Amino acid sequence: MLAVAVAALGAPMTGALAAPSSVVLSCSVAYLPQRSTWVREVRIDWDKKAIRRLRIDGQEPYSFSLVPGGLVTGLDNERIQIDLVGRQWQSDFRGLATGQGRCETVSG
């Protein structure tokens, strides 16, 4: 699963992954019903075996899980799904608000 996620982010796949690497995504997320748009920053650090660190807007979620093509996590009562292949963000504030948006790679 890590190889699929890393490949989706455009990271080089030369044999085994080399030294620790990272990618920063900028996700423009539209929240409803507020009708507001926020730019969310996602930083993913990995090595050849696993994603080692995930930060969203500079904060580390308590945990995250890899799913086919992406990851799921939560932060401040927001359940977040990031589709790394489709570069999509989806989130839910416990049924009170939802967010959807597109992510672009900022750096690697």
Tab-separated table of C-alpha atoms in Angstrom:
chain	number	residue	atom	x	y	z
A	1	MET	CA	0.000	0.000	0.000
A	2	LEU	CA	2.837	2.430	0.763
A	3	ALA	CA	4.242	1.996	-2.746
A	4	VAL	CA	0.875	2.921	-4.306
A	5	ALA	CA	0.534	6.012	-2.111
A	6	VAL	CA	4.101	7.136	-2.780
A	7	ALA	CA	3.751	6.586	-6.515
A	8	ALA	CA	0.529	8.614	-6.489
A	9	LEU	CA	2.399	11.531	-4.942
A	10	GLY	CA	4.908	11.494	-7.781
A	11	ALA	CA	7.829	10.337	-5.611
A	12	PRO	CA	10.704	8.583	-7.344
A	13	MET	CA	10.502	4.792	-7.106
A	14	THR	CA	14.093	3.675	-7.721
A	15	GLY	CA	14.347	0.111	-6.441
A	16	ALA	CA	13.600	0.341	-2.746
A	17	LEU	CA	12.774	3.825	-1.586
A	18	ALA	CA	15.926	5.677	-0.656
A	19	ALA	CA	16.487	7.945	2.335
A	20	PRO	CA	13.540	9.459	4.178
A	21	SER	CA	11.437	11.615	1.887
A	22	SER	CA	8.536	13.982	2.264
A	23	VAL	CA	5.836	15.650	0.227
A	24	VAL	CA	3.685	18.684	0.986
A	25	LEU	CA	0.167	18.943	-0.407
A	26	SER	CA	-1.915	22.085	-0.548
A	27	CYS	CA	-5.609	21.215	-0.408
A	28	SER	CA	-8.239	23.826	-1.226
A	29	VAL	CA	-11.260	22.591	0.746
A	30	ALA	CA	-14.792	23.971	0.424
A	31	TYR	CA	-16.802	23.556	3.633
A	32	LEU	CA	-20.599	23.338	3.712
A	33	PRO	CA	-22.964	24.608	5.046
A	34	GLN	CA	-20.645	27.556	5.866
A	35	ARG	CA	-19.761	28.077	2.186
A	36	SER	CA	-16.181	28.875	3.112
A	37	THR	CA	-12.954	27.682	1.499
A	38	TRP	CA	-9.828	26.905	3.503
A	39	VAL	CA	-6.401	25.953	2.219
A	40	ARG	CA	-5.157	22.986	4.236
A	41	GLU	CA	-1.520	21.870	4.252
A	42	VAL	CA	-0.723	18.158	4.460
A	43	ARG	CA	2.862	16.991	5.004
A	44	ILE	CA	3.697	13.298	4.666
A	45	ASP	CA	7.140	11.978	5.676
A	46	TRP	CA	8.073	8.388	4.832
A	47	ASP	CA	11.008	6.037	4.523
A	48	LYS	CA	11.342	2.785	2.612
A	49	LYS	CA	9.078	0.899	5.025
A	50	ALA	CA	6.292	3.223	6.143
A	51	ILE	CA	4.805	6.665	6.448
A	52	ARG	CA	6.592	7.937	9.542
A	53	ARG	CA	4.884	11.253	10.157
A	54	LEU	CA	1.734	13.014	9.032
A	55	ARG	CA	0.964	16.659	9.743
A	56	ILE	CA	-2.117	18.634	8.806
A	57	ASP	CA	-1.749	22.383	9.186
A	58	GLY	CA	1.324	21.709	11.341
A	59	GLN	CA	-0.519	19.396	13.760
A	60	GLU	CA	0.086	15.666	14.058
A	61	PRO	CA	-3.052	13.547	14.300
A	62	TYR	CA	-3.018	10.936	17.049
A	63	SER	CA	-3.192	8.183	14.436
A	64	PHE	CA	-3.840	7.501	10.770
A	65	SER	CA	-4.521	4.462	8.619
A	66	LEU	CA	-3.534	3.651	5.074
A	67	VAL	CA	-6.357	2.598	2.780
A	68	PRO	CA	-6.064	1.616	-0.879
A	69	GLY	CA	-4.862	4.748	-2.668
A	70	GLY	CA	-4.846	7.047	0.347
A	71	LEU	CA	-5.188	7.548	4.079
A	72	VAL	CA	-7.756	8.303	6.762
A	73	THR	CA	-7.281	10.231	9.978
A	74	GLY	CA	-8.972	12.689	12.282
A	75	LEU	CA	-8.049	16.054	13.760
A	76	ASP	CA	-10.080	18.293	16.091
A	77	ASN	CA	-13.326	16.319	15.547
A	78	GLU	CA	-12.850	16.377	11.777
A	79	ARG	CA	-12.748	12.949	10.133
A	80	ILE	CA	-10.467	13.265	7.104
A	81	GLN	CA	-9.968	11.056	4.032
A	82	ILE	CA	-7.252	11.922	1.534
A	83	ASP	CA	-7.284	10.111	-1.792
A	84	LEU	CA	-3.628	10.323	-2.852
A	85	VAL	CA	-4.282	8.840	-6.286
A	86	GLY	CA	-7.169	11.168	-7.162
A	87	ARG	CA	-5.696	14.035	-5.108
A	88	GLN	CA	-8.996	14.600	-3.288
A	89	TRP	CA	-9.807	15.674	0.291
A	90	GLN	CA	-13.076	14.715	1.985
A	91	SER	CA	-13.936	15.444	5.584
A	92	ASP	CA	-16.816	15.480	8.009
A	93	PHE	CA	-17.323	17.341	11.296
A	94	ARG	CA	-19.456	14.671	12.981
A	95	GLY	CA	-22.315	15.271	10.568
A	96	LEU	CA	-22.523	19.034	11.221
A	97	ALA	CA	-20.385	20.154	8.273
A	98	THR	CA	-18.579	18.576	5.349
A	99	GLY	CA	-15.503	19.481	3.352
A	100	GLN	CA	-14.433	18.551	-0.155
A	101	GLY	CA	-11.523	19.700	-2.228
A	102	ARG	CA	-8.601	19.136	-4.526
A	103	CYS	CA	-4.970	18.723	-3.453
A	104	GLU	CA	-1.856	19.787	-5.359
A	105	THR	CA	1.745	18.861	-4.653
A	106	VAL	CA	3.696	21.848	-3.320
A	107	SER	CA	7.100	20.206	-2.768
A	108	GLY	CA	8.732	16.857	-2.207
